[in-house]
Amino acid sequence: AHSISRRARAHYAPPIGSTASTTQNMRRFFAACAFIAGGVLTNAMPDKCSSIRFCDECLAPGSGCFGWLGTECCSKENCKMAADGDRIYYTNCKAWQSKVDLVKKCKGTPPNDACSCIKAGCVAQEMGHGVVACFAEFQPAAGRIIKHGCSSGKGEDQSKDLSMHTQDVQTLWCRDSPRQFCRMMCEQPQCGTGECAMRQGRCCDYECTTEGDL
């Protein structure tokens, strides 16, 4: 057998059937797969909806888009992926704007002031150590809901004002109500005074009840 020179050895490749060649080919294959998974194939078909930055444009008739995430637009497929990741999308700009306005209103209430929170149409919840938080909707991870946040220190007028306001407070989901798992933007439940909404199933259906724990 002829010996291989030092220069030729540098360019020498083992036979196709050798272990070294197989290992090298496998490394190249997995590297190519990783490169493709990194976005080459997904970027080949960009989502035109993701470039839209205004709700009206996103949900305009004929836009071809499906939902609004609050800061960006999404196609039906991407909206589904967002919902799977616990992000809420809106199919109506008015509903989205109403939620934005309510969130701002709740955040603007004085700290630890349950009375102002309730009067703003928000949900006051205890956070522990005397801290009261004000939310646009019930937060399961927070503490119990404060139903009567106004003290009687300002006399009969304040109590009367709170009594009148409770008629306008939005209906809350019962604490033991099942969570929503469908990808719909459900309407705010409407129940009578002293009642909460108990979800039926996993989507938007509910029944009003006084037995649920608020």
PDB file of C-alpha atoms in Angstrom:
ATOM      1  CA  ALA A   1       0.000   0.000   0.000  1.00  0.00           C
ATOM      2  CA  HIS A   2       1.224   3.467  -0.815  1.00  0.00           C
ATOM      3  CA  SER A   3       1.773   5.873   2.022  1.00  0.00           C
ATOM      4  CA  ILE A   4      -0.226   9.128   2.076  1.00  0.00           C
ATOM      5  CA  SER A   5       1.776  12.341   2.071  1.00  0.00           C
ATOM      6  CA  ARG A   6       1.263  14.952   4.828  1.00  0.00           C
ATOM      7  CA  ARG A   7      -0.475  17.363   2.401  1.00  0.00           C
ATOM      8  CA  ALA A   8      -2.715  14.660   0.967  1.00  0.00           C
ATOM      9  CA  ARG A   9      -3.615  13.476   4.475  1.00  0.00           C
ATOM     10  CA  ALA A  10      -5.132  16.870   5.273  1.00  0.00           C
ATOM     11  CA  HIS A  11      -7.664  16.430   2.475  1.00  0.00           C
ATOM     12  CA  TYR A  12      -8.169  12.753   2.963  1.00  0.00           C
ATOM     13  CA  ALA A  13     -11.776  11.734   3.691  1.00  0.00           C
ATOM     14  CA  PRO A  14     -12.569   8.320   5.159  1.00  0.00           C
ATOM     15  CA  PRO A  15     -14.593   5.949   2.993  1.00  0.00           C
ATOM     16  CA  ILE A  16     -18.345   6.546   2.969  1.00  0.00           C
ATOM     17  CA  GLY A  17     -19.031   3.474   5.048  1.00  0.00           C
ATOM     18  CA  SER A  18     -16.562   4.394   7.803  1.00  0.00           C
ATOM     19  CA  THR A  19     -17.649   5.389  11.319  1.00  0.00           C
ATOM     20  CA  ALA A  20     -15.900   8.775  11.143  1.00  0.00           C
ATOM     21  CA  SER A  21     -17.703   9.706   7.918  1.00  0.00           C
ATOM     22  CA  THR A  22     -21.100   8.630   9.280  1.00  0.00           C
ATOM     23  CA  THR A  23     -20.637  10.682  12.456  1.00  0.00           C
ATOM     24  CA  GLN A  24     -19.627  13.752  10.487  1.00  0.00           C
ATOM     25  CA  ASN A  25     -22.629  13.429   8.157  1.00  0.00           C
ATOM     26  CA  MET A  26     -24.971  13.079  11.130  1.00  0.00           C
ATOM     27  CA  ARG A  27     -23.566  16.234  12.705  1.00  0.00           C
ATOM     28  CA  ARG A  28     -24.127  18.139   9.468  1.00  0.00           C
ATOM     29  CA  PHE A  29     -27.681  16.803   9.256  1.00  0.00           C
ATOM     30  CA  PHE A  30     -28.614  17.869  12.802  1.00  0.00           C
ATOM     31  CA  ALA A  31     -26.991  21.260  12.299  1.00  0.00           C
ATOM     32  CA  ALA A  32     -29.118  21.784   9.178  1.00  0.00           C
ATOM     33  CA  CYS A  33     -32.260  20.807  11.095  1.00  0.00           C
ATOM     34  CA  ALA A  34     -31.431  23.251  13.868  1.00  0.00           C
ATOM     35  CA  PHE A  35     -30.858  26.011  11.323  1.00  0.00           C
ATOM     36  CA  ILE A  36     -34.213  25.372   9.657  1.00  0.00           C
ATOM     37  CA  ALA A  37     -36.015  25.237  13.009  1.00  0.00           C
ATOM     38  CA  GLY A  38     -34.447  28.567  13.869  1.00  0.00           C
ATOM     39  CA  GLY A  39     -36.776  30.329  11.501  1.00  0.00           C
ATOM     40  CA  VAL A  40     -35.785  29.851   7.865  1.00  0.00           C
ATOM     41  CA  LEU A  41     -38.969  27.969   6.983  1.00  0.00           C
ATOM     42  CA  THR A  42     -41.284  30.023   9.180  1.00  0.00           C
ATOM     43  CA  ASN A  43     -39.950  33.275   7.773  1.00  0.00           C
ATOM     44  CA  ALA A  44     -40.538  32.061   4.263  1.00  0.00           C
ATOM     45  CA  MET A  45     -44.270  32.710   4.768  1.00  0.00           C
ATOM     46  CA  PRO A  46     -44.544  35.873   6.914  1.00  0.00           C
ATOM     47  CA  ASP A  47     -47.801  36.741   8.680  1.00  0.00           C
ATOM     48  CA  LYS A  48     -48.982  40.056   7.220  1.00  0.00           C
ATOM     49  CA  CYS A  49     -51.254  40.660  10.214  1.00  0.00           C
ATOM     50  CA  SER A  50     -48.330  40.877  12.647  1.00  0.00           C
ATOM     51  CA  SER A  51     -47.159  44.096  10.989  1.00  0.00           C
ATOM     52  CA  ILE A  52     -50.473  45.916  11.701  1.00  0.00           C
ATOM     53  CA  ARG A  53     -50.309  48.185  14.752  1.00  0.00           C
ATOM     54  CA  PHE A  54     -53.868  49.570  14.963  1.00  0.00           C
ATOM     55  CA  CYS A  55     -56.988  47.697  16.043  1.00  0.00           C
ATOM     56  CA  ASP A  56     -59.328  49.308  13.475  1.00  0.00           C
ATOM     57  CA  GLU A  57     -56.993  48.385  10.644  1.00  0.00           C
ATOM     58  CA  CYS A  58     -56.501  44.894  12.050  1.00  0.00           C
ATOM     59  CA  LEU A  59     -60.209  44.045  12.323  1.00  0.00           C
ATOM     60  CA  ALA A  60     -61.400  45.973   9.281  1.00  0.00           C
ATOM     61  CA  PRO A  61     -63.547  43.972   6.822  1.00  0.00           C
ATOM     62  CA  GLY A  62     -61.355  42.275   4.264  1.00  0.00           C
ATOM     63  CA  SER A  63     -58.151  42.593   6.315  1.00  0.00           C
ATOM     64  CA  GLY A  64     -57.781  38.833   6.415  1.00  0.00           C
ATOM     65  CA  CYS A  65     -56.840  39.048  10.105  1.00  0.00           C
ATOM     66  CA  PHE A  66     -58.682  37.457  13.004  1.00  0.00           C
ATOM     67  CA  GLY A  67     -57.954  39.136  16.330  1.00  0.00           C
ATOM     68  CA  TRP A  68     -56.308  41.969  18.239  1.00  0.00           C
ATOM     69  CA  LEU A  69     -53.890  41.194  21.088  1.00  0.00           C
ATOM     70  CA  GLY A  70     -53.787  44.700  22.492  1.00  0.00           C
ATOM     71  CA  THR A  71     -50.549  45.770  20.844  1.00  0.00           C
ATOM     72  CA  GLU A  72     -50.472  43.660  17.698  1.00  0.00           C
ATOM     73  CA  CYS A  73     -52.706  41.933  15.200  1.00  0.00           C
ATOM     74  CA  CYS A  74     -52.896  38.189  14.652  1.00  0.00           C
ATOM     75  CA  SER A  75     -54.122  35.732  12.060  1.00  0.00           C
ATOM     76  CA  LYS A  76     -56.490  32.960  13.138  1.00  0.00           C
ATOM     77  CA  GLU A  77     -53.598  30.543  13.581  1.00  0.00           C
ATOM     78  CA  ASN A  78     -51.464  32.985  15.578  1.00  0.00           C
ATOM     79  CA  CYS A  79     -54.438  34.040  17.694  1.00  0.00           C
ATOM     80  CA  LYS A  80     -54.933  30.376  18.554  1.00  0.00           C
ATOM     81  CA  MET A  81     -51.293  30.073  19.570  1.00  0.00           C
ATOM     82  CA  ALA A  82     -51.590  33.218  21.705  1.00  0.00           C
ATOM     83  CA  ALA A  83     -54.704  31.867  23.443  1.00  0.00           C
ATOM     84  CA  ASP A  84     -52.868  28.620  24.180  1.00  0.00           C
ATOM     85  CA  GLY A  85     -50.287  30.776  25.935  1.00  0.00           C
ATOM     86  CA  ASP A  86     -52.968  32.459  28.101  1.00  0.00           C
ATOM     87  CA  ARG A  87     -53.053  35.677  26.081  1.00  0.00           C
ATOM     88  CA  ILE A  88     -56.474  37.199  25.405  1.00  0.00           C
ATOM     89  CA  TYR A  89     -57.325  38.388  21.922  1.00  0.00           C
ATOM     90  CA  TYR A  90     -60.257  40.574  20.928  1.00  0.00           C
ATOM     91  CA  THR A  91     -62.422  40.332  17.834  1.00  0.00           C
ATOM     92  CA  ASN A  92     -64.079  43.668  18.569  1.00  0.00           C
ATOM     93  CA  CYS A  93     -62.174  46.953  18.970  1.00  0.00           C
ATOM     94  CA  LYS A  94     -64.907  48.467  21.139  1.00  0.00           C
ATOM     95  CA  ALA A  95     -64.608  45.649  23.666  1.00  0.00           C
ATOM     96  CA  TRP A  96     -60.832  46.031  23.720  1.00  0.00           C
ATOM     97  CA  GLN A  97     -61.010  49.802  24.202  1.00  0.00           C
ATOM     98  CA  SER A  98     -63.541  49.398  27.016  1.00  0.00           C
ATOM     99  CA  LYS A  99     -61.189  47.044  28.823  1.00  0.00           C
ATOM    100  CA  VAL A 100     -58.249  49.424  28.297  1.00  0.00           C
ATOM    101  CA  ASP A 101     -60.273  52.336  29.706  1.00  0.00           C
ATOM    102  CA  LEU A 102     -61.379  50.297  32.706  1.00  0.00           C
ATOM    103  CA  VAL A 103     -57.823  49.151  33.465  1.00  0.00           C
ATOM    104  CA  LYS A 104     -56.617  52.777  33.396  1.00  0.00           C
ATOM    105  CA  LYS A 105     -59.506  53.826  35.620  1.00  0.00           C
ATOM    106  CA  CYS A 106     -58.763  51.106  38.167  1.00  0.00           C
ATOM    107  CA  LYS A 107     -55.043  51.859  38.205  1.00  0.00           C
ATOM    108  CA  GLY A 108     -55.852  55.532  38.781  1.00  0.00           C
ATOM    109  CA  THR A 109     -57.733  54.944  42.031  1.00  0.00           C
ATOM    110  CA  PRO A 110     -55.979  55.960  45.282  1.00  0.00           C
ATOM    111  CA  PRO A 111     -53.786  53.224  46.829  1.00  0.00           C
ATOM    112  CA  ASN A 112     -55.446  50.993  49.424  1.00  0.00           C
ATOM    113  CA  ASP A 113     -58.794  52.710  48.908  1.00  0.00           C
ATOM    114  CA  ALA A 114     -61.419  49.997  48.479  1.00  0.00           C
ATOM    115  CA  CYS A 115     -64.258  52.517  48.452  1.00  0.00           C
ATOM    116  CA  SER A 116     -62.842  54.456  45.477  1.00  0.00           C
ATOM    117  CA  CYS A 117     -62.088  51.176  43.709  1.00  0.00           C
ATOM    118  CA  ILE A 118     -65.649  49.892  44.050  1.00  0.00           C
ATOM    119  CA  LYS A 119     -67.136  53.233  43.007  1.00  0.00           C
ATOM    120  CA  ALA A 120     -64.996  53.165  39.856  1.00  0.00           C
ATOM    121  CA  GLY A 121     -66.636  49.889  38.836  1.00  0.00           C
ATOM    122  CA  CYS A 122     -63.497  47.898  39.631  1.00  0.00           C
ATOM    123  CA  VAL A 123     -62.786  44.902  41.857  1.00  0.00           C
ATOM    124  CA  ALA A 124     -61.114  45.511  45.233  1.00  0.00           C
ATOM    125  CA  GLN A 125     -59.153  42.553  46.611  1.00  0.00           C
ATOM    126  CA  GLU A 126     -57.124  42.054  49.768  1.00  0.00           C
ATOM    127  CA  MET A 127     -53.441  41.357  49.140  1.00  0.00           C
ATOM    128  CA  GLY A 128     -52.433  40.798  52.765  1.00  0.00           C
ATOM    129  CA  HIS A 129     -50.758  43.012  55.377  1.00  0.00           C
ATOM    130  CA  GLY A 130     -53.473  45.642  54.978  1.00  0.00           C
ATOM    131  CA  VAL A 131     -52.834  46.151  51.266  1.00  0.00           C
ATOM    132  CA  VAL A 132     -55.852  46.572  48.976  1.00  0.00           C
ATOM    133  CA  ALA A 133     -55.415  46.191  45.217  1.00  0.00           C
ATOM    134  CA  CYS A 134     -57.811  47.467  42.566  1.00  0.00           C
ATOM    135  CA  PHE A 135     -58.325  45.385  39.408  1.00  0.00           C
ATOM    136  CA  ALA A 136     -60.454  45.648  36.292  1.00  0.00           C
ATOM    137  CA  GLU A 137     -61.617  42.063  36.842  1.00  0.00           C
ATOM    138  CA  PHE A 138     -61.329  39.371  39.498  1.00  0.00           C
ATOM    139  CA  GLN A 139     -57.803  37.974  39.874  1.00  0.00           C
ATOM    140  CA  PRO A 140     -57.781  34.364  41.133  1.00  0.00           C
ATOM    141  CA  ALA A 141     -54.202  34.706  42.419  1.00  0.00           C
ATOM    142  CA  ALA A 142     -55.089  37.708  44.619  1.00  0.00           C
ATOM    143  CA  GLY A 143     -56.932  37.655  47.944  1.00  0.00           C
ATOM    144  CA  ARG A 144     -60.620  37.765  48.747  1.00  0.00           C
ATOM    145  CA  ILE A 145     -62.903  40.383  47.238  1.00  0.00           C
ATOM    146  CA  ILE A 146     -63.870  43.359  49.375  1.00  0.00           C
ATOM    147  CA  LYS A 147     -67.585  43.950  48.865  1.00  0.00           C
ATOM    148  CA  HIS A 148     -68.051  46.934  51.165  1.00  0.00           C
ATOM    149  CA  GLY A 149     -65.060  49.222  51.084  1.00  0.00           C
ATOM    150  CA  CYS A 150     -66.584  52.438  52.427  1.00  0.00           C
ATOM    151  CA  SER A 151     -66.315  53.119  56.127  1.00  0.00           C
ATOM    152  CA  SER A 152     -69.154  54.802  57.993  1.00  0.00           C
ATOM    153  CA  GLY A 153     -66.931  57.687  59.099  1.00  0.00           C
ATOM    154  CA  LYS A 154     -68.594  60.214  56.780  1.00  0.00           C
ATOM    155  CA  GLY A 155     -72.133  59.598  57.896  1.00  0.00           C
ATOM    156  CA  GLU A 156     -75.329  58.500  56.203  1.00  0.00           C
ATOM    157  CA  ASP A 157     -74.616  60.160  52.838  1.00  0.00           C
ATOM    158  CA  GLN A 158     -71.623  57.899  52.170  1.00  0.00           C
ATOM    159  CA  SER A 159     -73.521  54.741  53.045  1.00  0.00           C
ATOM    160  CA  LYS A 160     -76.388  55.823  50.783  1.00  0.00           C
ATOM    161  CA  ASP A 161     -73.950  56.576  47.971  1.00  0.00           C
ATOM    162  CA  LEU A 162     -72.370  53.122  48.256  1.00  0.00           C
ATOM    163  CA  SER A 163     -75.795  51.484  48.312  1.00  0.00           C
ATOM    164  CA  MET A 164     -76.746  53.254  45.065  1.00  0.00           C
ATOM    165  CA  HIS A 165     -73.425  52.362  43.489  1.00  0.00           C
ATOM    166  CA  THR A 166     -73.676  48.627  44.169  1.00  0.00           C
ATOM    167  CA  GLN A 167     -76.403  48.469  41.523  1.00  0.00           C
ATOM    168  CA  ASP A 168     -73.859  49.476  38.890  1.00  0.00           C
ATOM    169  CA  VAL A 169     -70.981  47.201  39.959  1.00  0.00           C
ATOM    170  CA  GLN A 170     -70.215  44.571  37.338  1.00  0.00           C
ATOM    171  CA  THR A 171     -71.190  40.975  38.019  1.00  0.00           C
ATOM    172  CA  LEU A 172     -68.275  38.877  39.236  1.00  0.00           C
ATOM    173  CA  TRP A 173     -67.480  35.256  38.504  1.00  0.00           C
ATOM    174  CA  CYS A 174     -67.961  33.020  41.527  1.00  0.00           C
ATOM    175  CA  ARG A 175     -64.677  32.154  43.173  1.00  0.00           C
ATOM    176  CA  ASP A 176     -65.176  28.427  42.593  1.00  0.00           C
ATOM    177  CA  SER A 177     -66.366  28.951  39.022  1.00  0.00           C
ATOM    178  CA  PRO A 178     -64.398  26.872  36.458  1.00  0.00           C
ATOM    179  CA  ARG A 179     -61.771  28.743  34.445  1.00  0.00           C
ATOM    180  CA  GLN A 180     -62.360  29.647  30.812  1.00  0.00           C
ATOM    181  CA  PHE A 181     -60.456  27.451  28.382  1.00  0.00           C
ATOM    182  CA  CYS A 182     -62.069  28.305  25.064  1.00  0.00           C
ATOM    183  CA  ARG A 183     -60.567  30.934  22.740  1.00  0.00           C
ATOM    184  CA  MET A 184     -63.571  33.255  22.774  1.00  0.00           C
ATOM    185  CA  MET A 185     -63.783  36.759  24.227  1.00  0.00           C
ATOM    186  CA  CYS A 186     -66.792  36.201  26.496  1.00  0.00           C
ATOM    187  CA  GLU A 187     -69.128  39.075  27.328  1.00  0.00           C
ATOM    188  CA  GLN A 188     -69.279  40.385  30.887  1.00  0.00           C
ATOM    189  CA  PRO A 189     -71.856  38.320  32.844  1.00  0.00           C
ATOM    190  CA  GLN A 190     -74.996  40.062  34.066  1.00  0.00           C
ATOM    191  CA  CYS A 191     -76.591  38.864  37.294  1.00  0.00           C
ATOM    192  CA  GLY A 192     -78.763  40.356  40.003  1.00  0.00           C
ATOM    193  CA  THR A 193     -77.588  42.038  43.221  1.00  0.00           C
ATOM    194  CA  GLY A 194     -75.862  39.569  45.526  1.00  0.00           C
ATOM    195  CA  GLU A 195     -75.406  36.986  42.769  1.00  0.00           C
ATOM    196  CA  CYS A 196     -72.263  35.767  41.042  1.00  0.00           C
ATOM    197  CA  ALA A 197     -71.786  34.010  37.709  1.00  0.00           C
ATOM    198  CA  MET A 198     -71.020  30.286  37.767  1.00  0.00           C
ATOM    199  CA  ARG A 199     -69.455  29.125  34.489  1.00  0.00           C
ATOM    200  CA  GLN A 200     -71.122  26.148  32.840  1.00  0.00           C
ATOM    201  CA  GLY A 201     -68.604  24.101  30.913  1.00  0.00           C
ATOM    202  CA  ARG A 202     -65.332  25.601  29.713  1.00  0.00           C
ATOM    203  CA  CYS A 203     -66.451  28.590  27.640  1.00  0.00           C
ATOM    204  CA  CYS A 204     -68.931  31.484  27.967  1.00  0.00           C
ATOM    205  CA  ASP A 205     -72.107  29.847  29.306  1.00  0.00           C
ATOM    206  CA  TYR A 206     -72.942  30.650  32.931  1.00  0.00           C
ATOM    207  CA  GLU A 207     -75.721  30.614  35.507  1.00  0.00           C
ATOM    208  CA  CYS A 208     -76.364  33.249  38.163  1.00  0.00           C
ATOM    209  CA  THR A 209     -76.262  31.908  41.690  1.00  0.00           C
ATOM    210  CA  THR A 210     -76.152  33.106  45.278  1.00  0.00           C
ATOM    211  CA  GLU A 211     -74.527  29.889  46.456  1.00  0.00           C
ATOM    212  CA  GLY A 212     -71.147  30.494  44.791  1.00  0.00           C
ATOM    213  CA  ASP A 213     -68.382  31.860  47.008  1.00  0.00           C
ATOM    214  CA  LEU A 214     -67.433  35.384  45.936  1.00  0.00           C
TER     215      LEU A 214
END
